[in-house]
mmCIF file of C-alpha atoms in Angstrom:
data_model
loop_
_atom_site.group_PDB
_atom_site.id
_atom_site.type_symbol
_atom_site.label_atom_id
_atom_site.label_comp_id
_atom_site.label_asym_id
_atom_site.label_seq_id
_atom_site.Cartn_x
_atom_site.Cartn_y
_atom_site.Cartn_z
ATOM 1 C CA MET A 1 0.000 0.000 0.000
ATOM 2 C CA PRO A 2 1.445 3.400 -0.992
ATOM 3 C CA ASP A 3 2.274 5.852 1.749
ATOM 4 C CA PRO A 4 -0.579 8.426 1.917
ATOM 5 C CA LEU A 5 1.862 11.125 3.043
ATOM 6 C CA GLY A 6 4.247 10.466 0.146
ATOM 7 C CA PRO A 7 2.893 13.258 -2.098
ATOM 8 C CA LEU A 8 3.084 15.706 0.812
ATOM 9 C CA PHE A 9 6.713 14.809 1.503
ATOM 10 C CA ASP A 10 7.506 15.080 -2.218
ATOM 11 C CA ALA A 11 5.943 18.558 -2.311
ATOM 12 C CA LEU A 12 7.854 19.623 0.801
ATOM 13 C CA GLU A 13 11.092 18.342 -0.706
ATOM 14 C CA SER A 14 10.411 20.322 -3.887
ATOM 15 C CA ILE A 15 9.672 23.483 -1.878
ATOM 16 C CA ASN A 16 12.839 22.951 0.149
ATOM 17 C CA GLY A 17 14.842 22.681 -3.093
ATOM 18 C CA GLU A 18 13.345 25.925 -4.385
ATOM 19 C CA LEU A 19 14.052 27.719 -1.097
ATOM 20 C CA THR A 20 17.630 26.468 -1.147
ATOM 21 C CA GLY A 21 18.006 27.801 -4.691
ATOM 22 C CA PHE A 22 16.522 31.172 -3.688
ATOM 23 C CA ALA A 23 18.849 31.369 -0.677
ATOM 24 C CA ALA A 24 21.870 30.660 -2.889
ATOM 25 C CA ARG A 25 20.749 33.278 -5.415
ATOM 26 C CA LEU A 26 20.174 35.833 -2.638
ATOM 27 C CA ALA A 27 23.639 35.139 -1.254
ATOM 28 C CA ARG A 28 25.174 35.698 -4.705
ATOM 29 C CA LEU A 29 23.234 38.952 -5.106
ATOM 30 C CA GLU A 30 24.293 40.120 -1.654
ATOM 31 C CA ASP A 31 27.907 39.238 -2.446
ATOM 32 C CA ALA A 32 27.697 41.158 -5.718
ATOM 33 C CA GLY A 33 26.260 44.132 -3.812
ATOM 34 C CA ALA A 34 29.066 43.956 -1.268
ATOM 35 C CA ILE A 35 31.637 43.819 -4.053
ATOM 36 C CA ARG A 36 30.075 46.851 -5.755
ATOM 37 C CA GLY A 37 29.981 48.633 -2.406
ATOM 38 C CA THR A 38 33.682 48.059 -1.748
ATOM 39 C CA ALA A 39 34.630 48.880 -5.331
ATOM 40 C CA LYS A 40 32.872 52.217 -4.898
ATOM 41 C CA GLN A 41 35.240 53.228 -2.107
ATOM 42 C CA GLY A 42 38.932 53.694 -2.720
ATOM 43 C CA ALA A 43 41.708 52.904 -0.270
ATOM 44 C CA SER A 44 41.140 56.240 1.437
ATOM 45 C CA GLY A 45 37.498 55.392 2.131
ATOM 46 C CA GLU A 46 36.405 58.132 -0.253
ATOM 47 C CA ASP A 47 34.182 57.451 -3.231
ATOM 48 C CA ASP A 48 36.345 56.462 -6.165
ATOM 49 C CA GLU A 49 34.063 57.406 -9.040
ATOM 50 C CA GLY A 50 36.722 56.758 -11.664
ATOM 51 C CA ASP A 51 36.821 53.011 -10.935
ATOM 52 C CA ARG A 52 33.088 52.501 -10.628
ATOM 53 C CA LYS A 53 31.236 50.984 -13.574
ATOM 54 C CA ARG A 54 27.470 51.293 -13.860
ATOM 55 C CA VAL A 55 25.736 47.989 -13.236
ATOM 56 C CA PRO A 56 23.257 47.135 -16.045
ATOM 57 C CA GLY A 57 19.712 47.741 -14.886
ATOM 58 C CA THR A 58 20.668 50.405 -12.364
ATOM 59 C CA PRO A 59 18.025 53.148 -12.496
ATOM 60 C CA VAL A 60 19.096 56.331 -14.268
ATOM 61 C CA VAL A 61 17.880 59.762 -13.195
ATOM 62 C CA TRP A 62 19.242 62.039 -15.888
ATOM 63 C CA HIS A 63 19.478 65.238 -13.856
ATOM 64 C CA LYS A 64 21.518 63.377 -11.221
ATOM 65 C CA VAL A 65 24.005 61.790 -13.644
ATOM 66 C CA LYS A 66 27.437 63.351 -13.222
ATOM 67 C CA GLU A 67 28.558 65.554 -16.099
ATOM 68 C CA GLY A 68 31.501 63.287 -16.928
ATOM 69 C CA GLU A 69 29.258 60.230 -17.257
ATOM 70 C CA ARG A 70 26.278 61.846 -19.017
ATOM 71 C CA LYS A 71 27.603 61.906 -22.597
ATOM 72 C CA GLU A 72 28.600 58.227 -22.659
ATOM 73 C CA LEU A 73 25.437 57.108 -20.883
ATOM 74 C CA TRP A 74 23.229 59.227 -23.182
ATOM 75 C CA SER A 75 24.986 57.756 -26.223
ATOM 76 C CA GLU A 76 24.405 54.215 -24.945
ATOM 77 C CA PHE A 77 20.758 54.998 -24.179
ATOM 78 C CA THR A 78 20.194 56.661 -27.569
ATOM 79 C CA ALA A 79 21.654 53.647 -29.388
ATOM 80 C CA TRP A 80 19.290 51.395 -27.431
ATOM 81 C CA VAL A 81 16.228 53.545 -28.264
ATOM 82 C CA ILE A 82 17.103 53.567 -31.966
ATOM 83 C CA ARG A 83 17.717 49.807 -31.964
ATOM 84 C CA MET A 84 14.399 49.142 -30.202
ATOM 85 C CA ALA A 85 12.508 51.512 -32.538
ATOM 86 C CA ASP A 86 13.853 49.552 -35.503
ATOM 87 C CA THR A 87 13.417 46.133 -33.895
ATOM 88 C CA TYR A 88 9.799 46.782 -32.938
ATOM 89 C CA GLU A 89 9.085 48.798 -36.091
ATOM 90 C CA LEU A 90 7.749 51.799 -34.192
ATOM 91 C CA THR A 91 5.763 54.336 -36.155
ATOM 92 C CA THR A 92 5.961 58.103 -35.789
ATOM 93 C CA GLU A 93 2.600 57.909 -34.003
ATOM 94 C CA GLN A 94 4.191 55.681 -31.358
ATOM 95 C CA LEU A 95 7.513 57.530 -31.004
ATOM 96 C CA PRO A 96 8.193 60.686 -33.027
ATOM 97 C CA HIS A 97 11.386 60.277 -34.998
ATOM 98 C CA ALA A 98 11.992 64.034 -35.064
ATOM 99 C CA CYS A 99 11.845 64.920 -31.366
ATOM 100 C CA TRP A 100 11.317 62.130 -28.822
ATOM 101 C CA TRP A 101 14.374 63.335 -26.853
ATOM 102 C CA GLU A 102 12.810 66.795 -26.421
ATOM 103 C CA HIS A 103 10.014 65.407 -24.230
ATOM 104 C CA ALA A 104 11.173 64.799 -20.655
ATOM 105 C CA GLY A 105 8.282 62.425 -19.953
ATOM 106 C CA VAL A 106 9.101 60.344 -23.035
ATOM 107 C CA VAL A 107 12.781 60.203 -22.059
ATOM 108 C CA ALA A 108 11.823 59.144 -18.520
ATOM 109 C CA GLU A 109 9.535 56.396 -19.845
ATOM 110 C CA LEU A 110 12.136 55.145 -22.320
ATOM 111 C CA THR A 111 14.851 55.276 -19.652
ATOM 112 C CA ALA A 112 12.749 53.072 -17.377
ATOM 113 C CA LEU A 113 12.203 50.666 -20.277
ATOM 114 C CA TRP A 114 15.931 50.678 -21.023
ATOM 115 C CA THR A 115 17.029 49.915 -17.473
ATOM 116 C CA GLY A 116 14.272 47.295 -17.225
ATOM 117 C CA TRP A 117 15.537 45.720 -20.455
ATOM 118 C CA GLU A 118 19.098 45.668 -19.108
ATOM 119 C CA SER A 119 17.892 44.040 -15.926
ATOM 120 C CA ALA A 120 15.746 41.471 -17.743
ATOM 121 C CA TYR A 121 18.426 40.473 -20.226
ATOM 122 C CA SER A 122 21.526 40.615 -18.012
ATOM 123 C CA ASN A 123 20.168 38.237 -15.379
ATOM 124 C CA GLU A 124 21.359 34.779 -16.375
ATOM 125 C CA GLU A 125 19.620 33.255 -13.350
ATOM 126 C CA ASP A 126 16.127 34.278 -14.471
ATOM 127 C CA ALA A 127 13.877 31.545 -15.802
ATOM 128 C CA ALA A 128 12.712 33.757 -18.701
ATOM 129 C CA ALA A 129 10.138 35.642 -16.647
ATOM 130 C CA GLY A 130 12.165 38.867 -16.832
ATOM 131 C CA PRO A 131 12.162 39.153 -20.635
ATOM 132 C CA TYR A 132 8.484 38.234 -20.783
ATOM 133 C CA LEU A 133 7.586 40.846 -18.169
ATOM 134 C CA TRP A 134 9.792 43.403 -19.916
ATOM 135 C CA HIS A 135 7.837 42.909 -23.141
ATOM 136 C CA ASP A 136 4.614 43.529 -21.258
ATOM 137 C CA GLY A 137 6.114 46.730 -19.843
ATOM 138 C CA TRP A 138 7.366 47.730 -23.302
ATOM 139 C CA SER A 139 3.927 47.515 -24.884
ATOM 140 C CA ARG A 140 2.345 49.463 -22.020
ATOM 141 C CA GLY A 141 5.122 52.066 -22.075
ATOM 142 C CA ILE A 142 4.901 52.668 -25.821
ATOM 143 C CA GLU A 143 1.122 52.988 -25.489
ATOM 144 C CA ARG A 144 1.533 55.569 -22.699
ATOM 145 C CA ILE A 145 4.082 57.506 -24.738
ATOM 146 C CA SER A 146 1.836 57.733 -27.770
ATOM 147 C CA ARG A 147 -1.250 58.543 -25.711
ATOM 148 C CA SER A 148 0.075 60.884 -23.038
ATOM 149 C CA TRP A 149 3.108 62.928 -23.965
ATOM 150 C CA LEU A 150 3.403 63.580 -27.621
ATOM 151 C CA GLY A 151 0.760 66.149 -28.498
ATOM 152 C CA GLU A 152 1.058 67.217 -32.115
ATOM 153 C CA CYS A 153 4.545 65.786 -32.636
ATOM 154 C CA THR A 154 3.267 62.735 -34.477
ATOM 155 C CA ASN A 155 2.994 64.847 -37.635
ATOM 156 C CA GLY A 156 6.757 64.734 -38.204
ATOM 157 C CA TYR A 157 8.048 67.839 -36.449
ATOM 158 C CA HIS A 158 8.303 69.021 -32.863
ATOM 159 C CA GLN A 159 5.353 71.047 -31.634
ATOM 160 C CA GLN A 160 5.369 72.445 -28.110
ATOM 161 C CA LYS A 161 2.323 71.467 -26.115
ATOM 162 C CA SER A 162 0.070 74.289 -25.119
ATOM 163 C CA ARG A 163 0.222 74.037 -21.361
ATOM 164 C CA THR A 164 0.942 75.883 -18.169
ATOM 165 C CA THR A 165 4.164 74.937 -16.397
ATOM 166 C CA TRP A 166 3.213 74.152 -12.819
ATOM 167 C CA GLY A 167 6.593 74.461 -11.149
ATOM 168 C CA THR A 168 7.378 78.088 -12.020
ATOM 169 C CA ASP A 169 4.893 79.857 -9.723
ATOM 170 C CA PRO A 170 5.760 79.742 -5.983
ATOM 171 C CA ALA A 171 2.454 81.467 -5.127
ATOM 172 C CA TYR A 172 0.563 78.569 -6.722
ATOM 173 C CA ARG A 173 2.325 76.007 -4.512
ATOM 174 C CA LYS A 174 1.828 78.162 -1.412
ATOM 175 C CA LYS A 175 -1.895 78.505 -2.147
ATOM 176 C CA ILE A 176 -2.307 74.721 -2.386
ATOM 177 C CA ILE A 177 -0.300 74.015 0.773
ATOM 178 C CA GLU A 178 -2.277 76.586 2.762
ATOM 179 C CA ALA A 179 -5.584 75.164 1.506
ATOM 180 C CA GLY A 180 -4.761 71.691 2.802
ATOM 181 C CA PRO A 181 -6.381 68.471 1.634
ATOM 182 C CA PRO A 182 -10.127 68.189 0.994
ATOM 183 C CA GLY A 183 -12.079 68.006 4.224
ATOM 184 C CA ALA A 184 -9.276 69.475 6.319
ATOM 185 C CA THR A 185 -10.483 71.597 9.180
ATOM 186 C CA GLY A 186 -8.951 75.002 9.745
ATOM 187 C CA GLY A 187 -6.746 74.798 6.640
ATOM 188 C CA GLY A 188 -9.144 76.606 4.384
ATOM 189 C CA ALA A 189 -10.205 73.592 2.304
ATOM 190 C CA THR A 190 -13.911 73.019 2.626
ATOM 191 C CA THR A 191 -16.321 70.432 1.441
ATOM 192 C CA SER A 192 -19.940 71.221 0.856
ATOM 193 C CA LYS A 193 -22.474 69.037 2.606
ATOM 194 C CA ALA A 194 -25.902 68.448 1.206
ATOM 195 C CA ALA A 195 -28.589 69.638 3.603
#
C-alpha cells in the first residue's frame, strides 16, 4: 500500500529545493552588492568614481548623472532607443522620430524601459520571466508615450504642447499648501455638505 503522506513529503522536498536555490541566489546577489559597495570606495574610504562601472539595470535619473558620465550614458541609451525603434518597427505615431528626446516624460519612460531591459536580459539566473515581463512593460510604455506625452509631434516635427508649467509659480504652490487636503479643518479647504 502506498504511503498516503508520500505526495506531501515530495511537495515539501520540492519546496525545500526551491528555497535552497533562492537562498543561494540571494547570497550571490548580496555578495555582488558587497563587491560593488567596496569597489565604490577607494583605499582612502572616499568614493572612487573613476573606478566605478554602472551595473546594467541600475536606475538612471538624468538630472543626477554626473557631467563626466552623461555623454557616454546618453549615447548608450540613444543607441538602445534607436535599436528598439527599428526592432519593434515603431511608427511616428508611437515615437516621433523628429523629437522624442525633447520630451522629458518620453525620455523618462524610455529610460525606465531601457534599465528594465538591461535588468531582464543581463540576469542569467532568471527563468525567462524577466524578458516576458519586460515585453509587457514595453507595450504598455509605448502605449503611454503615444497617448500621453506627444501632443502634435506625431505629424513629423516638434510642436510644443500648449500648457501651463506648474513648477514656475511659488504662489501657486503656497496657495495649495495653505488650503490643505479636501475636508481638512482650519486649513481653508472646505467640502460642501448636502442639507
